[in-house]
Short mmCIF file of C-alpha atoms in Angstrom, two decimals:
data_model
loop_
_atom_site.label_atom_id
_atom_site.label_comp_id
_atom_site.label_asym_id
_atom_site.label_seq_id
_atom_site.Cartn_x
_atom_site.Cartn_y
_atom_site.Cartn_z
CA THR A 1 0.00 0.00 0.00
CA ARG A 2 1.01 3.68 -0.16
CA LYS A 3 1.70 3.55 3.57
CA ASN A 4 4.47 0.97 3.05
CA ILE A 5 2.38 -1.88 4.37
CA SER A 6 2.34 -5.18 2.49
CA TYR A 7 0.10 -8.22 2.83
CA LYS A 8 0.88 -11.73 1.67
CA LEU A 9 -1.27 -14.82 1.59
CA ARG A 10 0.57 -18.05 0.84
CA SER A 11 -0.79 -21.57 0.67
CA ARG A 12 0.37 -25.01 -0.40
CA TYR A 13 -1.13 -28.45 -0.93
CA PHE A 14 1.19 -31.44 -1.25
CA ILE A 15 0.41 -35.12 -1.68
CA THR A 16 2.66 -38.17 -1.74
CA ASN A 17 1.57 -41.71 -2.48
CA ASN A 18 4.21 -44.40 -1.97
CA LYS A 19 3.30 -47.92 -3.07
CA ASN A 20 5.39 -51.07 -2.71
CA ASN A 21 5.02 -54.83 -2.32
CA THR A 22 6.43 -55.00 1.24
CA ASN A 23 3.36 -53.65 3.07
CA GLN A 24 5.21 -50.44 3.88
CA GLY A 25 3.33 -48.01 1.64
CA SER A 26 1.78 -44.71 2.71
CA LYS A 27 -0.31 -41.84 1.41
CA ALA A 28 0.12 -38.39 2.93
CA GLN A 29 -1.63 -35.09 2.31
CA THR A 30 -0.35 -31.83 3.76
CA TYR A 31 -1.99 -28.41 3.81
CA PHE A 32 -0.30 -25.11 4.62
CA VAL A 33 -1.63 -21.55 4.75
CA GLU A 34 0.03 -18.36 6.02
CA PHE A 35 -0.97 -14.72 6.25
CA LEU A 36 1.90 -12.23 6.64
CA THR A 37 1.89 -8.46 6.96
CA GLN A 38 4.93 -6.14 6.96
CA TYR A 39 5.47 -2.46 7.61
CA ASN A 40 8.59 -0.66 6.34
CA TYR A 41 9.67 2.72 7.74
CA LYS A 42 12.15 4.59 5.54
CA ASN A 43 14.18 1.40 4.96
CA LEU A 44 15.33 1.68 8.58
CA LEU A 45 12.76 -0.40 10.41
CA THR A 46 10.74 -3.39 9.21
CA LEU A 47 8.00 -4.85 11.40
CA SER A 48 6.56 -8.25 10.49
CA GLY A 49 3.74 -10.33 11.90
CA GLY A 50 1.73 -13.30 10.79
CA ILE A 51 -0.20 -16.46 11.47
CA SER A 52 0.20 -19.87 9.87
CA SER A 53 -1.40 -23.28 9.97
CA PHE A 54 -0.02 -26.65 8.87
CA SER A 55 -1.90 -29.94 8.88
CA THR A 56 -1.21 -33.43 7.61
CA ASP A 57 -3.27 -36.57 7.07
CA VAL A 58 -1.35 -39.84 6.72
CA LYS A 59 -2.58 -43.32 5.97
CA GLY A 60 0.17 -45.90 6.14
CA ASP A 61 0.65 -49.62 6.42
CA LEU A 62 3.13 -49.05 9.27
CA PHE A 63 1.03 -46.73 11.47
CA SER A 64 -2.59 -46.91 10.20
CA SER A 65 -4.33 -43.52 9.89
CA GLN A 66 -2.88 -40.51 11.76
CA THR A 67 -3.30 -36.74 11.66
CA GLY A 68 -1.19 -33.77 12.74
CA LYS A 69 -1.76 -30.04 13.04
CA ASN A 70 0.34 -26.97 13.95
CA ASN A 71 -0.82 -23.38 14.43
CA SER A 72 1.52 -20.44 15.01
CA LEU A 73 1.59 -16.69 15.63
CA TYR A 74 4.79 -14.66 15.21
CA PHE A 75 6.23 -11.13 15.28
CA GLN A 76 9.64 -9.78 14.27
CA GLY A 77 11.42 -6.44 14.02
CA ASP A 78 14.49 -5.62 11.89
CA LEU A 79 16.39 -2.37 12.41
CA LYS A 80 19.15 -0.92 10.23
CA TYR A 81 20.81 2.13 11.77
CA GLY A 82 24.27 3.33 10.84
CA LYS A 83 26.69 0.46 11.32
CA TRP A 84 24.14 -1.62 13.22
CA ASN A 85 21.75 -4.33 12.06
CA VAL A 86 19.48 -5.65 14.80
CA SER A 87 16.80 -8.33 14.53
CA SER A 88 14.48 -9.67 17.21
CA GLY A 89 11.38 -11.83 17.16
CA ILE A 90 8.99 -14.03 19.10
CA ARG A 91 6.85 -16.99 18.02
CA PHE A 92 4.05 -18.99 19.63
CA GLU A 93 3.14 -22.42 18.30
CA ASN A 94 1.00 -25.34 19.39
CA GLY A 95 0.59 -28.76 17.89
CA LYS A 96 -1.59 -31.84 17.94
CA ILE A 97 -0.95 -35.38 16.71
CA SER A 98 -3.89 -37.77 16.42
CA GLY A 99 -5.91 -35.95 19.04
CA LYS A 100 -3.07 -35.49 21.56
CA SER A 101 -2.23 -31.82 22.10
CA PHE A 102 1.15 -30.40 23.10
CA ASP A 103 1.70 -27.32 25.24
CA THR A 104 2.02 -24.03 23.38
CA GLU A 105 5.68 -23.27 22.75
CA LYS A 106 7.14 -19.75 23.01
CA LEU A 107 10.33 -19.02 21.09
CA VAL A 108 12.50 -15.91 21.08
CA ARG A 109 15.39 -14.94 18.85
CA PHE A 110 17.80 -12.02 18.78
CA GLY A 111 20.65 -11.10 16.49
CA VAL A 112 22.98 -8.11 16.04
CA ASN A 113 25.60 -7.29 13.41
CA PHE A 114 28.05 -4.41 13.79
CA HIS A 115 30.23 -3.01 10.97
CA ALA A 116 33.20 -2.33 13.24
CA LEU A 117 35.86 -1.46 10.62
CA LYS A 118 35.88 -1.05 6.86
CA TYR A 119 36.39 -4.78 6.26
CA THR A 120 35.46 -6.17 9.69
CA TYR A 121 32.03 -7.29 10.89
CA LEU A 122 31.11 -8.47 14.40
CA ARG A 123 27.97 -10.46 15.19
CA ALA A 124 26.13 -12.16 18.04
CA SER A 125 22.91 -14.14 18.10
CA TYR A 126 20.65 -16.14 20.38
CA GLY A 127 17.74 -18.33 19.34
CA GLN A 128 15.43 -20.98 20.74
CA GLY A 129 13.97 -23.95 18.89
CA PHE A 130 11.78 -26.98 19.37
CA ARG A 131 10.59 -30.05 17.50
CA PHE A 132 7.36 -31.94 17.93
CA PRO A 133 7.60 -35.74 17.60
CA THR A 134 6.79 -36.95 14.10
CA ILE A 135 3.99 -39.37 13.30
CA ALA A 136 6.57 -42.00 12.32
CA GLU A 137 8.50 -41.67 15.60
CA LYS A 138 5.32 -42.04 17.66
CA PHE A 139 3.47 -44.76 15.77
CA ILE A 140 5.68 -46.66 13.33
CA LYS A 141 6.14 -50.40 13.89
CA THR A 142 7.95 -52.52 11.34
CA ARG A 143 10.65 -55.08 10.80
CA VAL A 144 13.66 -54.99 8.49
CA GLY A 145 15.10 -58.48 8.49
CA ASP A 146 15.81 -59.30 12.13
CA ILE A 147 15.71 -55.65 13.18
CA VAL A 148 12.49 -54.38 14.74
CA ILE A 149 11.49 -50.70 14.95
CA TYR A 150 9.09 -49.89 17.78
CA PRO A 151 6.70 -46.94 18.27
CA ASN A 152 6.83 -44.56 21.23
CA ASP A 153 3.61 -42.65 21.84
CA SER A 154 5.01 -41.07 25.04
CA LEU A 155 7.68 -38.92 23.34
CA ASN A 156 8.06 -35.38 24.69
CA ILE A 157 8.79 -32.21 22.74
CA GLU A 158 12.46 -31.62 21.97
CA ARG A 159 13.61 -28.13 23.02
CA GLY A 160 16.87 -26.33 22.40
CA SER A 161 18.72 -23.05 22.27
CA SER A 162 21.78 -21.73 20.48
CA ILE A 163 24.11 -18.80 21.10
CA GLU A 164 26.91 -17.61 18.84
CA ILE A 165 29.54 -14.85 18.73
CA GLY A 166 31.52 -14.32 15.55
CA VAL A 167 33.71 -12.07 13.44
CA ARG A 168 34.01 -11.82 9.65
CA GLN A 169 37.13 -10.29 8.09
CA LEU A 170 37.45 -9.42 4.40
CA PHE A 171 40.94 -9.48 2.89
CA LYS A 172 42.79 -8.96 -0.38
CA VAL A 173 46.33 -10.14 -1.14
CA SER A 174 47.55 -9.44 -4.67
CA ASN A 175 44.86 -10.83 -6.98
CA ILE A 176 43.29 -12.98 -4.25
CA SER A 177 40.33 -11.65 -2.27
CA GLY A 178 38.26 -13.52 0.26
CA ILE A 179 36.70 -13.83 3.69
CA ILE A 180 37.85 -15.29 7.00
CA ASP A 181 35.01 -16.14 9.37
CA LEU A 182 35.46 -17.20 13.01
CA SER A 183 32.67 -18.06 15.44
CA VAL A 184 32.25 -19.59 18.89
CA PHE A 185 28.92 -21.29 19.65
CA ARG A 186 27.00 -23.32 22.19
CA GLN A 187 23.92 -25.44 21.53
CA GLU A 188 21.84 -26.97 24.31
CA TYR A 189 19.05 -29.52 24.02
CA LYS A 190 16.48 -30.94 26.42
CA ASP A 191 14.53 -34.12 25.69
CA MET A 192 16.38 -34.50 22.39
CA MET A 193 14.90 -37.33 20.29
CA GLU A 194 17.09 -40.03 18.82
CA PHE A 195 16.67 -43.64 17.71
CA ASN A 196 18.08 -45.92 20.39
CA PHE A 197 19.03 -49.58 19.98
CA GLY A 198 18.26 -51.77 22.97
CA LEU A 199 15.68 -53.86 24.80
CA HIS A 200 12.22 -52.28 24.47
CA LEU A 201 9.71 -54.28 26.49
CA PRO A 202 5.97 -53.53 26.52
CA GLU A 203 4.95 -50.96 29.12
CA ASP A 204 4.63 -52.24 32.69
CA SER A 205 6.51 -55.42 31.74
CA THR A 206 9.76 -56.92 33.00
CA VAL A 207 12.16 -59.41 31.45
CA LYS A 208 10.72 -62.20 33.62
CA GLN A 209 7.18 -61.50 32.40
CA VAL A 210 7.83 -61.97 28.68
CA THR A 211 8.34 -65.31 26.94
CA ASN A 212 11.45 -64.35 24.99
CA ALA A 213 13.12 -61.02 25.74
CA LEU A 214 15.22 -61.27 22.57
CA ASN A 215 12.05 -60.65 20.57
CA TYR A 216 11.97 -57.10 21.97
CA ILE A 217 15.41 -55.98 20.87
CA GLY A 218 15.42 -53.25 18.25
CA PHE A 219 15.28 -49.51 17.58
CA LYS A 220 12.99 -47.00 19.24
CA SER A 221 12.90 -43.20 19.30
CA ILE A 222 13.46 -41.97 22.86
CA ASN A 223 14.08 -38.68 24.66
CA VAL A 224 17.66 -38.03 25.78
CA SER A 225 17.50 -35.92 28.96
CA THR A 226 20.07 -33.24 28.09
CA ALA A 227 22.76 -32.59 25.50
CA ARG A 228 25.25 -29.78 24.97
CA ILE A 229 27.49 -28.95 22.03
CA ASN A 230 30.30 -26.40 22.32
CA GLY A 231 32.35 -25.52 19.28
CA ILE A 232 34.53 -23.21 17.24
CA ASP A 233 33.97 -22.79 13.53
CA ILE A 234 36.58 -21.33 11.18
CA SER A 235 35.93 -20.75 7.47
CA ILE A 236 38.15 -19.32 4.77
CA MET A 237 36.68 -18.45 1.36
CA GLY A 238 38.62 -16.98 -1.54
#
């Protein structure tokens, strides 16, 4: 519009139909719709906000008929002032898989970039993330040879955060020009999901209560209590 406000409506429909002769086929339909509005003030400040909805309907030989749905609301501001670029946002999202609802998740993110010298840029960022369990992780049950894959309907949401501080230096030596980028980061996870190989007995069962415990050895997606990754990343491009 003339007042530097824009509106966008985006939607998508996607269908996959996998057929095979091993009783492992599936048909999935996904629907996505998003409404986004943005306001731009003199190319200095951009404010964004929107809502989105994503749903899926899956019928598979490995996990019968399941449905999933996610709804979200988000806001973000981007500021360009002098040598500074600052971005900050917040997002709320809730989800449901086959009638089971998850708590609404709140995510925040913040980033800043400073043009310190003519060829030197400094940056810092912090962001939160999460992942709902997938339909396959919660409900799939199959066998590949002697290996069994078990479902886990009690999976919790995986949550995480990441923080990074970095510097980017441009250089030119003779006819060679390029970039040196150095960053230090930390990523933390809670209830991280991963496929685990081991003994997966039925709930409320012990080894003594089952006929053959070896029949319950296989892979299953489980929550790992906590995980942390610290690192340094160095890149040279020329």
